[in-house]
Structure formats: C-alpha cells, structure tokens
Amino acid sequence: MKTFNVNVLYTYKFISECLPIYAFYTILFIERGKSVTEIAVLIALWSAFSIVFEIPSGILADRWNRRNLLALAAVLQGVCFVVWYFSHTFWMFALGFLFWAVSGAFVSGTEEGLIYDNLKSDGCEDRFTEVYGRAKFYANVGAIAGIASAGVMASFIRIETIALISAAICLVNAVFALQIREKNLYGEQLGEESAGVFETLKQACVFIKGSGVAAVAILFLVLFASLGSYLDEFDALIINDFGMSNVWVSVILAVRFAFIALGDLLAPVVEKKISSPGQIFLLSGLSSVLLIVFAAVWNQYAILVFGLAFMLMAVAEILLVNALQNEIKEEGRATVMSFFGVGQNVAMICFSLIFALLAGVFTLQQVYLFLSIYGVLGGVGFYLFSKVRR
C-alpha cells in the first residue's frame, strides 16, 4: 500500500482557500443594500445552519468515505457562490449560506480524522502537528493568493463575477480532493463489528465526558482559541471604518492570513517549548493582548500587530487540536471533532449577535476592544484553572 502523499493534501488545502470572493463577500452584501446588522445576522444564520448538520456529518465521516465527503463539500461551497451571484434579497443570501454551512459541516472533523488516520496507518501519527500545521499553512497561503488576486480583479470586474470565478475554483478542488488517499480506521473497524449509528455518537459522548483533557480543550477552543475565526468575517468592516479603498481590504486580509500561515509553520517548533495546556492558554491570552494594542491604535499602521495577534492564535489552536487528537483512541475522530464544530457554530451565533448589538451602540473600535479584553480574561482564567486542577 502506498504511503500517505501529503503533497496531494497540501494542494487540496491550497485550492480550498484560494477563493477571491473571501475578500469581498461582505462588501457584496453592502453593495446590494444589506446593513452591518443584517450581515451579522446572516453570519449567525450560517452558524445556525451548520449546527443542524455538524453531528450527522461527523457520524457520516466516521462511517463513510471521507475523501468523497470532502469532494462533495467543495461542490456545495461552489453552489453557494453561484446563488450569491443572483442574490439581492436577505433570504437569497441566507440560502447561499445554507449550502456553505452543509459544506463546512462535511469538512469539519473529516479533514483532521483523515489526516490522523493516514499518518497512524503509516506509523507516524507523531507527525500530526507538523502535517496538520503545514496543511493549514498551505490553506492560508491559498487564502492570501485568493485575496491578492481579488484586489486586482476588483479593479476590472464586478464582485458578483468574482463569486462565479470562486465557484469554478471549488469545482476544480473537488477533483483534487478525490486524489487524497482514503483511510478511515474507525470505519474499517465498524466494517467488522457493524455498530449502529447511535453507538458511534454514544462512544463520542462517553469519551468527551470521561476525558478531562478533551473536554477542557474543546471548551477553550470554542470560547477563546477560535476568537480569530469569529472575527474574520468582519475584517472588511475595519477598512470601511478607516474610510479607505477596497484595495485595503485585500491588504488587511493578506496580512492576517500571512501571519496565520507563519503561525501554522511555527506550531511544531513552539510545541517543543510549550506543551502543557496552561501554557497554551496563556499563549492564547497573549494574542488577545496584541489585539487590544491594535484596537487602541486603530489605524492601518497597526495592521502588523493585528497579524501577530492571529499568528499566536493559530499556534494555540493547532497545539490544542493536536492534544485532542492524541487523546482520542478508539472513538470516531470526526464525530468527536463535530462536538467542537457544534460548539464553534453556537459561539459564532452568539458572537455575531453580540457583535451586531454592540455595533449598534458602540464604535467598531470599541467593539474590538471589548472582545479583545474578553480573550485576555479567558486565557488567564483557564490558565489559573489548570493550575488549581493540578
């Protein structure tokens, strides 16, 4: 049997995020008459749709072909962008998010499980942090390429046309997804034991309940380590608040993803120095300190500090996901990770609605300052909790 070809994985991850529409879809919503509050509600709906499909898709990923599921996810994401091309109403944009939500649910947990099982099958699961980090690195490099190209495209074509180009890229990526080696150790085991669907869910629930490391890791990932993911949907609004041109949207997103990509590469190095959960919590808290600095300065000259904050968040997230993957033994990996996905989407709804509420009362700068302070308190609080728990 051929060994796991990580280069195919890296190519798939690069293309999966090389979507120029990422830079401008919030601007598309604004151009078609949607307010900041409506955009926040749309993003909350996106997360609500994801919650519905997250656990079922995780079970499916543990019992079916994960590679095919990733290919189907790419196609559904492309459908979202096609729908947006024709959208003018709130509910049409929401329909696009429904397709994207199903796509995201199919990917959530599936990629991590596929990577870990491929490595474990080859006897090198200790490389998970390295391979997973590099996969995220190439995804972020792809995002930078997509964002950079979007800045150029926006000067010549309309944003809705960029959505169609992004849909075509999704279809291309579906082909690359099918080239990844399929490996599902839990599914192979089920082939012999033929456990029921609810048994898979039960095993995942029992595991999370009985593992303090897993429960705390998932909780922190959901509430604090994923703060950057919750905020990235609003990056374009920062530039809009600065009163700068659309080209700067590409700049701030490129900086964000460049630093996140650097964090992805640094994660295996940092892992040698920072191994305990408490240290990871503090690292995440430090990232929010940098975000406070950015919010305090609040101009384009502080964008590098903005990027550094998300670099540290990326490192903390990878280290926690690695700790969680190492904790999982016989249970379905994708199903366990789906609980993380559900938590993320519930948190995303809360953050979007809170963001919408705060944006209606405070300035955008103040909103980012409040959320940054929240991140610092979370990092310090969980660090102290880990000390007491010892």
XYZ file of C-alpha atoms in Angstrom, residues 8 12 67-68 70-72 74 114 172-181:
19
model
C -1.763 15.964 -2.565
C -6.118 20.388 -1.962
C -12.323 11.644 0.723
C -15.628 11.647 -1.179
C -14.516 16.429 1.066
C -15.138 16.447 -2.686
C -18.885 16.859 -2.161
C -16.197 21.558 -2.359
C -8.450 11.685 7.555
C -11.550 22.152 -9.522
C -10.775 21.457 -5.877
C -13.355 18.668 -5.766
C -11.194 16.826 -8.297
C -8.090 17.244 -6.126
C -9.968 16.079 -3.028
C -10.628 12.779 -4.786
C -6.854 12.234 -5.159
C -6.252 12.088 -1.375
C -5.678 8.574 -0.026
